Coordinates of C-alpha atoms and ligand atoms in Angstrom, one line a residue:
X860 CA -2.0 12.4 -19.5
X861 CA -1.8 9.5 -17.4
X862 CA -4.2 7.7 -14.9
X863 CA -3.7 8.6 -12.1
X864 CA -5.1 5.7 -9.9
X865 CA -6.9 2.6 -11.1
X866 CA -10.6 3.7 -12.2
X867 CA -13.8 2.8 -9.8
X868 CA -15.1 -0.3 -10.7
X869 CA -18.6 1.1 -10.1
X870 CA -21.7 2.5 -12.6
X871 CA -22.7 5.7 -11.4
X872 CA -25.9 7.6 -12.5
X873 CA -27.0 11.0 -12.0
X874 CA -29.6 13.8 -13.4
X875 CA -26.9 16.3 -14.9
X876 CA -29.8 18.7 -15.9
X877 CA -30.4 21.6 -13.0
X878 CA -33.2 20.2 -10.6
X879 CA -36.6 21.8 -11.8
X880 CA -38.6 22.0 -14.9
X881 CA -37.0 21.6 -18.2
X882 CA -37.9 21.3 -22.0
X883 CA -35.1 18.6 -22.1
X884 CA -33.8 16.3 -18.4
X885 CA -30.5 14.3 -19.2
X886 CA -29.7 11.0 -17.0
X887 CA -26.0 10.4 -17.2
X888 CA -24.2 7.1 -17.0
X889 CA -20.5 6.6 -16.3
X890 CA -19.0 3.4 -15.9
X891 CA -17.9 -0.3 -16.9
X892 CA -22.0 -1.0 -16.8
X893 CA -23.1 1.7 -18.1
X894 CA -24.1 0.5 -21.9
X895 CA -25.4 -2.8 -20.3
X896 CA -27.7 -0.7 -17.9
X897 CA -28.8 1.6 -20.6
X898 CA -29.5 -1.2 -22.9
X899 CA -32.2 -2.7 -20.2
X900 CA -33.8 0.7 -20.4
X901 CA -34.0 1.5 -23.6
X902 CA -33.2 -1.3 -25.9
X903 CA -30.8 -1.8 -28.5
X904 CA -28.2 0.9 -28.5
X905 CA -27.2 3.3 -31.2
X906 CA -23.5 3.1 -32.4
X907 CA -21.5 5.6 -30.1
X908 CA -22.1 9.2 -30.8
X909 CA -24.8 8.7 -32.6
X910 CA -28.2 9.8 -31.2
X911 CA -31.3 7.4 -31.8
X912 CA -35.0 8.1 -30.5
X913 CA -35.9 5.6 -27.8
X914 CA -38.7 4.3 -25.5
X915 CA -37.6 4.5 -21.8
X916 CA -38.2 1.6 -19.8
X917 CA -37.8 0.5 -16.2
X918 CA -36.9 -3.1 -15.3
X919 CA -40.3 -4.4 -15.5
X920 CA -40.7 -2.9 -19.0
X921 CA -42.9 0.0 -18.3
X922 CA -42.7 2.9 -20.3
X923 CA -41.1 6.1 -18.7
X924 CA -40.3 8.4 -21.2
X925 CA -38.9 8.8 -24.7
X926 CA -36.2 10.6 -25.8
X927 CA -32.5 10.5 -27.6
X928 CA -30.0 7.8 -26.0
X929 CA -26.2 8.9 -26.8
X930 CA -23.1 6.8 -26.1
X931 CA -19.5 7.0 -25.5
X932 CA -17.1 4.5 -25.2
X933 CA -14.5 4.5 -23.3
X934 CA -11.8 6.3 -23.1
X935 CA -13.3 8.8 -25.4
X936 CA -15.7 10.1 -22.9
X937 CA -15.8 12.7 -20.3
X938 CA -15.2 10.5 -17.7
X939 CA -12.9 8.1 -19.8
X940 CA -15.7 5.4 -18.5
X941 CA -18.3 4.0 -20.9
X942 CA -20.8 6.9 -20.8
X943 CA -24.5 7.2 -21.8
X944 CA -26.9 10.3 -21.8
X945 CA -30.5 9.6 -22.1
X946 CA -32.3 12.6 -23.0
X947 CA -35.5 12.7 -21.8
X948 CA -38.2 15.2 -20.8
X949 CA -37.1 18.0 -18.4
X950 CA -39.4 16.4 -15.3
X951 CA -38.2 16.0 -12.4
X952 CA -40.7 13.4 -11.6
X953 CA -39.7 11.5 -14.4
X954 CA -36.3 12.1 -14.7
X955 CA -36.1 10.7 -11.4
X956 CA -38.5 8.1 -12.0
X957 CA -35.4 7.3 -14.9
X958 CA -32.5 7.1 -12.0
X959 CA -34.7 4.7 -10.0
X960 CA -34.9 2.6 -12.9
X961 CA -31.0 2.8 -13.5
X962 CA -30.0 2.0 -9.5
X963 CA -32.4 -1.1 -9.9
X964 CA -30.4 -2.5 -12.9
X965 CA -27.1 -1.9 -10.5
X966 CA -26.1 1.7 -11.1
X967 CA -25.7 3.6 -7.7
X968 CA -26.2 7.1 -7.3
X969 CA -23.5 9.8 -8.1
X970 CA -22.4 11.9 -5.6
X971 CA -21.9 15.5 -6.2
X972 CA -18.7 16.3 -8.4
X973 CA -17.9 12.6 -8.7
X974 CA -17.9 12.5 -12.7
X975 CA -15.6 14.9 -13.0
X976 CA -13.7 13.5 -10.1
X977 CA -13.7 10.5 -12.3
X978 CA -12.1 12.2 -15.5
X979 CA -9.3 13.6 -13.0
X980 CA -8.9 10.2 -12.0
X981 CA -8.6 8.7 -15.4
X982 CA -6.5 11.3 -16.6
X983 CA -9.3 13.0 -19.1
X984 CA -8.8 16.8 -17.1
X985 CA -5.9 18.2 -14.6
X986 CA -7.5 19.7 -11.1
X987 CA -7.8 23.2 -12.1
X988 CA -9.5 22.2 -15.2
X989 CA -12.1 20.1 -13.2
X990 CA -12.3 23.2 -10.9
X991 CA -12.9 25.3 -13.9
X992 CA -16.3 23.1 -14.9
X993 CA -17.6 24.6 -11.3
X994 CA -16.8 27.8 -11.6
X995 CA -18.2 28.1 -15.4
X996 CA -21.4 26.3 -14.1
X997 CA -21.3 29.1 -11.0
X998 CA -19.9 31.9 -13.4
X999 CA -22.0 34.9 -12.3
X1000 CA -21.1 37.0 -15.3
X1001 CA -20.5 36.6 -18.9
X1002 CA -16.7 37.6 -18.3
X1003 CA -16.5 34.7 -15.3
X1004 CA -17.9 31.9 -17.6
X1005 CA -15.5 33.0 -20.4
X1006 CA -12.5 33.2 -17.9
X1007 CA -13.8 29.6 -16.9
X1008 CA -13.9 28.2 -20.7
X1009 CA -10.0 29.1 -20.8
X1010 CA -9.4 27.4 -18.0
X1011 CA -11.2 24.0 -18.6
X1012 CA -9.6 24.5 -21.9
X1013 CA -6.5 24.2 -19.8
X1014 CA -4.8 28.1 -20.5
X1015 CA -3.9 27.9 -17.1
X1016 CA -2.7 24.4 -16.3
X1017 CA -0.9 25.0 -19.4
X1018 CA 1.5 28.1 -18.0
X1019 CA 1.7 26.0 -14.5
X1020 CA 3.0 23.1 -16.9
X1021 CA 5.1 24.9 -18.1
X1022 CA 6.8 26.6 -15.5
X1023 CA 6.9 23.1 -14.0
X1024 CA 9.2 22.2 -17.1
X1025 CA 11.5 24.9 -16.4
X1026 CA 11.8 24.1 -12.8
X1027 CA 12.0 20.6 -13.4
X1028 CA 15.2 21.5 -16.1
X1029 CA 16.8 23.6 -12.9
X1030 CA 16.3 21.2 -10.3
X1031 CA 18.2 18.6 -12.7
X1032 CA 21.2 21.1 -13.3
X1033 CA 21.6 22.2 -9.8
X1034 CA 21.2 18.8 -8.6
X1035 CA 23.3 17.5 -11.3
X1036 CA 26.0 20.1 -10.3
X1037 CA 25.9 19.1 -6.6
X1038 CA 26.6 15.4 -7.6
X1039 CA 30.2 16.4 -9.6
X1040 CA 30.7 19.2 -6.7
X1041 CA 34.2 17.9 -5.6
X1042 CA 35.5 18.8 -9.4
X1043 CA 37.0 21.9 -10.2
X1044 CA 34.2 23.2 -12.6
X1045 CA 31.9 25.8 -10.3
X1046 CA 28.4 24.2 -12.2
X1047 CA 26.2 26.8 -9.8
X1048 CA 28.4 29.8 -11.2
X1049 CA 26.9 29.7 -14.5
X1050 CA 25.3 32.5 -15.5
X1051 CA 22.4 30.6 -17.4
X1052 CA 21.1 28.9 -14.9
X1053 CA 20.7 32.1 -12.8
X1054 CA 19.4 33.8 -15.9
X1055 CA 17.0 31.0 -16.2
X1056 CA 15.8 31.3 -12.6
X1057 CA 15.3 34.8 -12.5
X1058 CA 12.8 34.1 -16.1
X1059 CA 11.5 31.5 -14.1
X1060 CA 10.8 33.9 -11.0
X1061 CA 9.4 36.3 -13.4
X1062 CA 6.9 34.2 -15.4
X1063 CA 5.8 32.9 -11.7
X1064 CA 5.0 36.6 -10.3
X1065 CA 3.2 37.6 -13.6
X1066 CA 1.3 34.0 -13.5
X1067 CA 0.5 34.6 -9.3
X1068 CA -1.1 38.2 -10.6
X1069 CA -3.3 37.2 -13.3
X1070 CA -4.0 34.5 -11.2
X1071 CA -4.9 37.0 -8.6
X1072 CA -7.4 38.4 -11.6
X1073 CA -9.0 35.1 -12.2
X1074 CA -9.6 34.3 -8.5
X1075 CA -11.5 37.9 -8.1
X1076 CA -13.4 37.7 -11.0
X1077 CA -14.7 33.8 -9.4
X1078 CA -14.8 34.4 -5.7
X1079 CA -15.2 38.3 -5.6
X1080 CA -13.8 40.9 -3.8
X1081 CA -14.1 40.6 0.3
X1082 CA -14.3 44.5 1.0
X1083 CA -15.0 45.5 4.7
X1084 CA -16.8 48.3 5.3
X1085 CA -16.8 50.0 8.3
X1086 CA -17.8 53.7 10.0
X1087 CA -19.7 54.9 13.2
X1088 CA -23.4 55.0 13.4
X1089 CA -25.5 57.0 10.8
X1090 CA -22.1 57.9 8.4
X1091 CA -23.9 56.3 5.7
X1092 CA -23.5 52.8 5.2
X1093 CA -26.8 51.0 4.7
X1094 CA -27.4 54.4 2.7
X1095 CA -24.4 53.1 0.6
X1096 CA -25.1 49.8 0.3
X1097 CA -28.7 50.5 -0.9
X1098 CA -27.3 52.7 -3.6
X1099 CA -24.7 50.2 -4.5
X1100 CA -27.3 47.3 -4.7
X1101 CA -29.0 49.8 -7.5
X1102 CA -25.6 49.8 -9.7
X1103 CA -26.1 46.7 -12.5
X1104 CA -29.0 45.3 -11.0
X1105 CA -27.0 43.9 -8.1
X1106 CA -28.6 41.0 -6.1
X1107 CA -28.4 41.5 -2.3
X1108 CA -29.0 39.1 -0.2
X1109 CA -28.8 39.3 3.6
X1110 CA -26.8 36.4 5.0
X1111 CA -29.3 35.9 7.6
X1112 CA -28.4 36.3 11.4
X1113 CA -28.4 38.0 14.5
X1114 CA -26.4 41.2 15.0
X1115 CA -23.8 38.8 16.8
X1116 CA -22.7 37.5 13.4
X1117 CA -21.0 39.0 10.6
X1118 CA -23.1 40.2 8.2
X1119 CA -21.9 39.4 4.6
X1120 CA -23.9 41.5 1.7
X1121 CA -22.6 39.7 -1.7
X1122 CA -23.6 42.4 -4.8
X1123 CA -22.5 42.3 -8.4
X1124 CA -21.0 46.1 -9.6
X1125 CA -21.1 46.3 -13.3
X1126 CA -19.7 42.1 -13.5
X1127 CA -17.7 42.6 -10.3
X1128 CA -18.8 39.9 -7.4
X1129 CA -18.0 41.6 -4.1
X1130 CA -19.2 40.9 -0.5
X1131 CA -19.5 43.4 1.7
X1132 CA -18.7 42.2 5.2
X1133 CA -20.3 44.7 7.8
X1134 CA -18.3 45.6 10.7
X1135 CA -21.0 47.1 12.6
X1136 CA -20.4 46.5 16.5
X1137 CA -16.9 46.2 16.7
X1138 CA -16.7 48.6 18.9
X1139 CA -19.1 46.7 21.8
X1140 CA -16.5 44.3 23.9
X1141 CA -18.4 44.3 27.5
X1142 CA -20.9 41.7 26.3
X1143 CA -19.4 38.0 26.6
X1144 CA -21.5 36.5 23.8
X1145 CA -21.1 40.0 21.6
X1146 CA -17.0 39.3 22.0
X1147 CA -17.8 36.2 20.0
X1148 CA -19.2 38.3 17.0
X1149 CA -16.2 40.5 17.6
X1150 CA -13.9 38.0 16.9
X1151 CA -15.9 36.7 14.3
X1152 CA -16.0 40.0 12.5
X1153 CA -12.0 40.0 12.9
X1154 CA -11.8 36.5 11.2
X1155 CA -13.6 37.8 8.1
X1156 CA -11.8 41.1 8.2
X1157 CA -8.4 39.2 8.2
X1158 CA -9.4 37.5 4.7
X1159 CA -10.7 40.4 3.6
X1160 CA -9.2 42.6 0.0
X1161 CA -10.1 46.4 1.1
X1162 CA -11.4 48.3 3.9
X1163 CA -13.7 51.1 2.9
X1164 CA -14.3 53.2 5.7
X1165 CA -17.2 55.6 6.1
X1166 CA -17.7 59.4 7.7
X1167 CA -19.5 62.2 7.4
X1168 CA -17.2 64.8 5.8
X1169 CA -18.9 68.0 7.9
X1170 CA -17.4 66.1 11.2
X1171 CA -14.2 64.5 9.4
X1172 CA -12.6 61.5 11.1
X1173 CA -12.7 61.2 14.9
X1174 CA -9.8 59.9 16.9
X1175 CA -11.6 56.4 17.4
X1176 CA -12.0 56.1 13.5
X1177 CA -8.4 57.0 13.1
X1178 CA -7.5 54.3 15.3
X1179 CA -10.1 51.9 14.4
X1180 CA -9.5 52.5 10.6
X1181 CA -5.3 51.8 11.6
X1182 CA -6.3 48.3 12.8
X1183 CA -8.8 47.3 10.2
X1184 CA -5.8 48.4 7.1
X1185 CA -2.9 47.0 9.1
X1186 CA -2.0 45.1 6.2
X1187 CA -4.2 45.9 3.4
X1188 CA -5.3 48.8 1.4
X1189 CA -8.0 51.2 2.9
X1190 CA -9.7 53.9 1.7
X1191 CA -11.6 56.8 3.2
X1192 CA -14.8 57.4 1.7
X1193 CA -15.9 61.3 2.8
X1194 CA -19.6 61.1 3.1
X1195 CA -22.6 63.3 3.3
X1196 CA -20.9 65.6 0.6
X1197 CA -24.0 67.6 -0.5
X1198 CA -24.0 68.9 3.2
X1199 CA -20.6 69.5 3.7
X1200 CA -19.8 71.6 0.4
X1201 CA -17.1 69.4 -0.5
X1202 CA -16.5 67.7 -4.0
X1203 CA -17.5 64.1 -5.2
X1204 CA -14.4 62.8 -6.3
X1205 CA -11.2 61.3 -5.4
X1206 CA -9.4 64.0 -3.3
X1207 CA -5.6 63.9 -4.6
X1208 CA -4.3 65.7 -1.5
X1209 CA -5.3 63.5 1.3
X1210 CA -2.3 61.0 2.8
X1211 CA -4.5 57.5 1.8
X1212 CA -7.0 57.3 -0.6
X1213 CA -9.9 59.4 -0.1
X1214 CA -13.6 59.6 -2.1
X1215 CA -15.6 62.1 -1.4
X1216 CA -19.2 60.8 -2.0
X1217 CA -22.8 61.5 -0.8
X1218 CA -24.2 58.2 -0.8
X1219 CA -28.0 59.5 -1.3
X1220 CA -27.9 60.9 -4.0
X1221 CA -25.4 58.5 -5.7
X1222 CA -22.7 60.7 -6.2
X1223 CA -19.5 59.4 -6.7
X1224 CA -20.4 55.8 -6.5
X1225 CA -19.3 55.5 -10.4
X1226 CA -15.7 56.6 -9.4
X1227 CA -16.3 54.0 -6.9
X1228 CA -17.3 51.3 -8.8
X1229 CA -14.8 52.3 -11.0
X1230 CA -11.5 52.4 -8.9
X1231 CA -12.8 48.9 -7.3
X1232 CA -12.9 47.4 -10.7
X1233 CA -9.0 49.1 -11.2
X1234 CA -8.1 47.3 -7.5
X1235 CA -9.0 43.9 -8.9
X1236 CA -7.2 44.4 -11.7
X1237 CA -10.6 44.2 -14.0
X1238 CA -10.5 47.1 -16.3
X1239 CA -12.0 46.9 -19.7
X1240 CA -8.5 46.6 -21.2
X1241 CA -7.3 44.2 -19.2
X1242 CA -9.9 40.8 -19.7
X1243 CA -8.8 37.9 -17.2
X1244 CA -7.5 35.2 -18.9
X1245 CA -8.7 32.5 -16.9
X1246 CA -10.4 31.7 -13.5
X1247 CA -8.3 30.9 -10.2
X1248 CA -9.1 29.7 -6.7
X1249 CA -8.0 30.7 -3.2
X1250 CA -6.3 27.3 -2.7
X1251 CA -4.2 28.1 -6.4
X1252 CA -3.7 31.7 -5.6
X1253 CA -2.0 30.2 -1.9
X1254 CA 0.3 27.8 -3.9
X1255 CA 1.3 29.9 -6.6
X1256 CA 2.4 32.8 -3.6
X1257 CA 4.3 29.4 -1.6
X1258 CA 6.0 28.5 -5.4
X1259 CA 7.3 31.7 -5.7
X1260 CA 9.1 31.9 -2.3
X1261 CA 10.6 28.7 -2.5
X1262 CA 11.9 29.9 -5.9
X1263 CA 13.0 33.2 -4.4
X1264 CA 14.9 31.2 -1.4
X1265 CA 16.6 29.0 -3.6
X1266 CA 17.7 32.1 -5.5
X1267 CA 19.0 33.5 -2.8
X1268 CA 21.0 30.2 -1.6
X1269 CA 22.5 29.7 -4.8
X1270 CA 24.1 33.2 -4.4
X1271 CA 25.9 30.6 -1.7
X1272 CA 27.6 28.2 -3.2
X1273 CA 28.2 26.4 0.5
X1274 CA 23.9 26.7 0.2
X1275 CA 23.7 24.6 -2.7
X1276 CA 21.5 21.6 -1.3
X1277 CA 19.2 24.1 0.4
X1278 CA 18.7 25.7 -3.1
X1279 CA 17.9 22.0 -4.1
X1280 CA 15.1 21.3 -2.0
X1281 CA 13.5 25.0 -2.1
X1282 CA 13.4 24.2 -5.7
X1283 CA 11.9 20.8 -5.1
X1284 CA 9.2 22.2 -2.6
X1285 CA 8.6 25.5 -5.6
X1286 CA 7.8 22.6 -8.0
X1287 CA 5.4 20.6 -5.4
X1288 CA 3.0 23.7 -4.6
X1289 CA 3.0 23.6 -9.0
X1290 CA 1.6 20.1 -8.8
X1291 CA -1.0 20.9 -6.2
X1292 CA -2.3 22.9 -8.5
X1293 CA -2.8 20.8 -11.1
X1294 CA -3.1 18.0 -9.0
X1295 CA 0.2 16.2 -9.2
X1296 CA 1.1 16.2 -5.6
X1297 CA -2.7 16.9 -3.8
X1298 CA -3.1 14.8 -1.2
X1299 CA -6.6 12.5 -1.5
X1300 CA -8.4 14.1 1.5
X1301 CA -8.0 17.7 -0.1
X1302 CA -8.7 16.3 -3.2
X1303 CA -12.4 14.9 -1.8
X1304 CA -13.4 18.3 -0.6
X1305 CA -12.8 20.2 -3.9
X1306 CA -14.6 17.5 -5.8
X1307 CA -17.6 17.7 -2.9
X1308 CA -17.8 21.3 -4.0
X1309 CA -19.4 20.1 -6.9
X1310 CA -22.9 19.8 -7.9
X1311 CA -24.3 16.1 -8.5
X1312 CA -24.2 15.3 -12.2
X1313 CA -20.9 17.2 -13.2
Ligands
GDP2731 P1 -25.5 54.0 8.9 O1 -26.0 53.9 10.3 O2 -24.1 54.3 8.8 O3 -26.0 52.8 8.1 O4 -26.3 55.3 8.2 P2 -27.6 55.4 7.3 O5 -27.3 54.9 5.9 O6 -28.7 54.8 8.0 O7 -27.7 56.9 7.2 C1 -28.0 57.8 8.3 C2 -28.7 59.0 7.9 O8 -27.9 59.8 7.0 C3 -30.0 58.7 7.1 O9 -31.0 59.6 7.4 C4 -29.6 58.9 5.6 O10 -30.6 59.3 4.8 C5 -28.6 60.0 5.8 N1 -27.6 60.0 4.7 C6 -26.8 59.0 4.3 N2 -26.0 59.4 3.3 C7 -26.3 60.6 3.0 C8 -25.8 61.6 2.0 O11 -25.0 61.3 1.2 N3 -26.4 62.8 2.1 C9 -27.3 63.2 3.0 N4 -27.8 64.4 2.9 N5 -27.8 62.3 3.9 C10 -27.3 61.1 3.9

């Protein structure tokens, strides 16, 4: 790969070890000073990659700490700077103690994600790849940090590269063509180049679904849930925060906010967003939670909506439930079962999706869990093969439009130039994924994502 922009002149230093205690604290160096600055702390330095024990020092050659000093030189480093760990003791008194020592001898302090904003820079890791380093240090399951090794090992940058090559090869013969257009030969006409756009539309819809996968399995499922008083939500919720050991945690807030519950079912994240209220609009200061509960609806992946199955639905949940699944999938979930007589299950006769559960006793929260695990595409079978974002999910849908349009015009001939630069703007939302074409501000609020150290 190649740099991208000219590296930072600057030594940065920052504990990478989680803040806390530790058996082992690592400093980490990057930078053209970062071997001189490690020298003045712990003496003569080993040859690179080799560990050697060392006394810790600060600048007026008191001891700190001992421990193993590695170093890498560039551009065979993580950063592609000059880079030194010092292992030391997992304290944060002294570890920090360590970075004192380091900003004195004329390292500043890292800020968060900016070493591996540094090995984008230098051309060591594509954006999605740095991304991926987050999301395996986040990964709240064994199947997320797995789906985030592939991507940092670059699976998915790979297939974006690669559809990037095809669409590159297109954009050159349909360009091409248009430049020779006045001769007889009708370039457009050919039959492989369609053929090669249609397997280049294909590969792009099967890469936006896994991708789809790999965004679920890192930022969850948003799944609204929704019914009128004492249906059984909280009753729900409590029993799903039993499935897997969830962790609930209570976003907190007045009743005027949205109330977000995030739980883990069976490896699943998914954050319940709480519609309670909605139906109060006299209140001035209550319409702001309204709206506020319609924002997170609107980015939400499912509605489940809750009644008791002895009344059914009422009119206002019909119409209610019709606004909430305007344009995404809903389900009914029939509650209170064990009073009603009616079976736990999925009910194959009703018009949309319908679970008949009684939320007390737990009964049928598995075919719950279950179907939610089928919805995001997360069934045993069918592993994720690598983590995705919001932001890569959003260019991957905007690449495969553009490639659609310019299908469509080259059906055209007279369209031909349209096709041209739908094809060019198809390959630019590629780039943003891997960072070809993302614009610097964008690119400074992914990195601040980050935690300091990585
Ligand atoms: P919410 O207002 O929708 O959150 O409803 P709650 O979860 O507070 O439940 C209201 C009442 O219904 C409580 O007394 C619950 O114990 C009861 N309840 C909830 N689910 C069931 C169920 O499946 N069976 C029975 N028998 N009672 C239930």
């Amino acid at each position: 790969m190649n740099p991208r922009r000219r590296p930072p002149g600057d030594t940065i230093a920052a504990v990478a070890t989680a803040p806390g205690r530790g058996g082992v604290g690592v400093l980490r160096l990057s930078g053209p000073a970062a071997f001189e600055i490690a020298a003045a702390l712990t003496g003569e330095l080993p040859s690179p990659r080799t560990a050697a024990l060392r006394t810790f020092r600060d600048a007026d050659g008191e001891a700190l700490d001992r421990g193993l000093v590695l170093c890498f030189t560039a551009p065979a480093s993580f950063t592609g700077e000059d880079v030194v760990e010092l292992q030391g003791h997992g304290s944060a008194a002294a570890l920090d103690g360590l970075l004192r020592a380091a900003c004195v001898l004329g390292a500043r302090v890292a800020r968060p994600g900016e070493f591996s904003e540094r090995a984008f820079v230098n051309g060591k890791l594509d954006l999605a790849q740095a991304e991926a380093i987050i999301d395996l240090v986040d990964a709240g399951s064994a199947r997320a940090a797995k789906a985030a090794f592939q991507s940092l090992e670059g699976r998915f940058s790979t297939r974006i590269t690669t559809l990037a090559e095809g669409l590159v090869a297109a954009r050159v013969f349909v360009e091409g063509a248009l430049d020779f257009s006045d001769e007889d030969i009708d370039w457009l006409a050919d039959a492989g180049l369609h053929d090669r756009l249609a397997a280049l539309d294909h590969a792009l819809v099967q890469l936006l679904a896994d991708a789809q996968r790999g965004r679920v399995l890192q930022q969850g499922l948003r799944v609204v849930l929704s019914g009128a008083p004492n249906v059984g939500k909280s009753t729900l919720l409590n029993q799903l925060a039993g499935v897997d050991a969830a962790i609930v945690t209570e976003v907190p807030g007045t009743t005027r906010d949205v109330l977000r519950e995030h739980l883990t079912l069976d490896g699943l994240p998914v954050t319940l967003i709480d519609t309670a209220g909605l139906r109060d609009t006299d209140d001035a200061i209550e319409a702001e939670g309204i709206r506020r509960a319609w924002k997170a609806i609107e980015s939400a992946d499912l509605v489940w909506f809750l009644f008791d199955d002895r009344q059914g639905m009422s009119a206002d949940d019909a119409a209610l439930l019709a606004r909430l699944g305007d344009d995404r999938p809903c389900w009914r979930l029939a509650n209170k079962v064990d009073l009603s007589g009616g079976e736990p299950g999925w009910r194959a006769d009703a018009a949309l999706p319908t679970l008949g559960l009684a939320a007390k006793s737990g009964q049928g929260i598995p075919e719950l869990v279950t179907a939610l695990h089928r919805h995001a595409g997360l069934t045993g079978s069918e592993e994720p093969l690598f983590t995705a974002r919001t932001r890569h999910v959003d260019a991957l849908r905007r690449a495969a439009e553009h490639l659609a349009r310019a299908r469509d015009h080259l059906g055209q001939q007279a369209f031909a130039e349209l096709a041209a630069e739908e094809l060019r703007l198809s390959h630019d939302a590629l780039g943003e994924i891997t960072g070809r074409f993302t614009q610097e501000d964008l690119l400074g609020r992914i990195f601040a994502g980050f935690c300091i150290g990585k």
